[in-house]
XYZ file of C-alpha atoms in Angstrom:
148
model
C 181.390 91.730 171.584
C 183.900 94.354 172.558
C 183.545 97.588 170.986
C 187.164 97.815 169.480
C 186.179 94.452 167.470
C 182.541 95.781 166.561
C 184.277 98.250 165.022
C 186.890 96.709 163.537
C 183.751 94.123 161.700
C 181.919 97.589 160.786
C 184.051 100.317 159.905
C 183.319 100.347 155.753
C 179.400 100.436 156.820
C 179.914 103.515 159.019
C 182.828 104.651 156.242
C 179.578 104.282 153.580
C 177.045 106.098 155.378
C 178.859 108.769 156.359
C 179.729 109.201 152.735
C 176.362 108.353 151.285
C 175.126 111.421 153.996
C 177.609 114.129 152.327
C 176.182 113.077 148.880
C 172.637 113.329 149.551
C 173.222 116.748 151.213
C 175.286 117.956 147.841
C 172.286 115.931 145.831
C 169.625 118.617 148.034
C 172.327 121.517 147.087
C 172.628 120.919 143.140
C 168.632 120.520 143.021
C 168.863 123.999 144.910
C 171.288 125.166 142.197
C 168.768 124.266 139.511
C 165.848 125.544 140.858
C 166.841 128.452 141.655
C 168.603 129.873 138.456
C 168.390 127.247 136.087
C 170.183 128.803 133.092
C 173.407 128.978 135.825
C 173.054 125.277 136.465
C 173.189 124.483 132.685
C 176.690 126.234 132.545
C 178.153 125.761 135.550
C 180.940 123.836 136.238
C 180.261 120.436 137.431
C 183.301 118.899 137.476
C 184.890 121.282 140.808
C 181.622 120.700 142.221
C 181.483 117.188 142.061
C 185.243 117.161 142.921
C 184.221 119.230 145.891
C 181.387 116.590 146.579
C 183.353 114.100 146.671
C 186.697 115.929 149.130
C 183.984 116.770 151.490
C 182.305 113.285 151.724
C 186.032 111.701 152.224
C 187.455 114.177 154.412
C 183.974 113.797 156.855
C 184.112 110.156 156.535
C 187.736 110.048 157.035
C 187.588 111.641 160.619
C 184.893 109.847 162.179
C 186.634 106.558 161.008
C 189.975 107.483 162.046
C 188.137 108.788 165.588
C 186.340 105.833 165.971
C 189.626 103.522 165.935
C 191.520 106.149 168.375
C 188.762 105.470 170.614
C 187.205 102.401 170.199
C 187.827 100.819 173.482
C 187.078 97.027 175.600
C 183.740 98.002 176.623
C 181.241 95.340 175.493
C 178.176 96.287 173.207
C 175.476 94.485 172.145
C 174.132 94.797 169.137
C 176.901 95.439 166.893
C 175.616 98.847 164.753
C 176.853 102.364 163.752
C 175.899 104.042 166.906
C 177.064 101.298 169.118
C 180.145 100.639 167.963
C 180.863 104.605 168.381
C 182.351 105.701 171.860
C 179.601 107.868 173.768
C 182.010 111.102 173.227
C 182.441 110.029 169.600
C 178.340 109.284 169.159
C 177.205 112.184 170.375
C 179.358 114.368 167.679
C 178.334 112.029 164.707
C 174.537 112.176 166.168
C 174.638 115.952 165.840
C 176.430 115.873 162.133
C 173.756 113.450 161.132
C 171.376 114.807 162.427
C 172.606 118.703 161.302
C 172.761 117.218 157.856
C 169.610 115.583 157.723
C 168.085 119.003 158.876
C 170.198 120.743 155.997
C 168.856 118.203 153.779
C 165.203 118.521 154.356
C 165.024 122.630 154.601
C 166.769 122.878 151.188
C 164.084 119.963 149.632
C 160.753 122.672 151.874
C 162.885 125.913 149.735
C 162.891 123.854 146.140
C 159.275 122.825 146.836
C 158.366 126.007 147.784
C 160.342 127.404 144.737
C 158.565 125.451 142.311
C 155.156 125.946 143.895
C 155.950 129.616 143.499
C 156.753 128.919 140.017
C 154.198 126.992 138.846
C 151.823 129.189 140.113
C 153.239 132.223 138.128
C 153.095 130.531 135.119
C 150.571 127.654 135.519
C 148.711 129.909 132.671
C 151.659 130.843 130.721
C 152.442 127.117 130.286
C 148.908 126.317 129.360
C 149.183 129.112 127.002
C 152.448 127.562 125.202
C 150.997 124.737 125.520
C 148.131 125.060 123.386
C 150.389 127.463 121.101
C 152.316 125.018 120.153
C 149.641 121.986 120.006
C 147.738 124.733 117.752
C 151.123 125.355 115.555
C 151.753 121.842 115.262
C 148.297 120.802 113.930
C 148.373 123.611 111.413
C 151.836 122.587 110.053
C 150.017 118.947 109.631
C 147.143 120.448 107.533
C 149.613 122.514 105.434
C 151.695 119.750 104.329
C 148.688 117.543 103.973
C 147.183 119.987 101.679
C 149.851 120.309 99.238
């Protein structure tokens, strides 16, 4: 199949992931956001950020599909995927977003775990503490409104 007609069958896949890519690296950014100062993430604005979300993943998905038909030429690929139907100039750029994102994406998810390690840790025995607080308060509320 020529590569101007692989793409041509594909485009909305590659259109999709591309997208779906942006979105899990704004997913790894909000859970940043509310690990980091969680009373900020309860007020903050969400609908800019989601409109900003959603720009980004059009305007990145936009290009590569717009590139990818300027450049899509007669050689013949076989099998008919994302990175195939790609030119090799055109490949190599997405390769390196991918793969830049996917990087993003897993050193923001090592910083939240690392976060809420640090967290828990600091107040593993506070929790406890509250914990059996308020089982405590709770079972002597029982036994004062059973008494009466």
């Amino acid at each position: 199949m020529k590569r101007v007609n692989c793409y041509q069958s594909i485009f909305l896949y590659c259109y999709s992931f591309n997208m779906s890519t942006v979105t899990i690296l704004f997913l790894a950014i909000d859970r940043f956001i509310a690990v980091q100062s969680p009373l900020k993430y309860r007020t903050a604005r969400t609908i800019p950020y989601i409109a900003l979300a959603i720009v980004t993943g059009f305007a990145y998905s936009t290009a590569f599909v717009i590139a990818g038909f300027i450049v899509a030429d007669d050689e013949l690929v076989e099998p008919c995927d994302q990175t195939m139907a790609y030119s090799t100039d055109l490949m190599t750029v997405w390769n390196y977003g991918s793969v830049s994102i996917a990087v993003a994406v897993f050193i923001i998810n090592v910083i939240d775990y690392y976060l809420l390690r640090k967290t828990w840790k600091r107040c593993k025995y506070v929790c406890f503490s509250f914990i059996l607080l308020t089982v405590k308060l709770r079972s002597n509320y029982g036994n004062v409104h059973r008494n009466k």
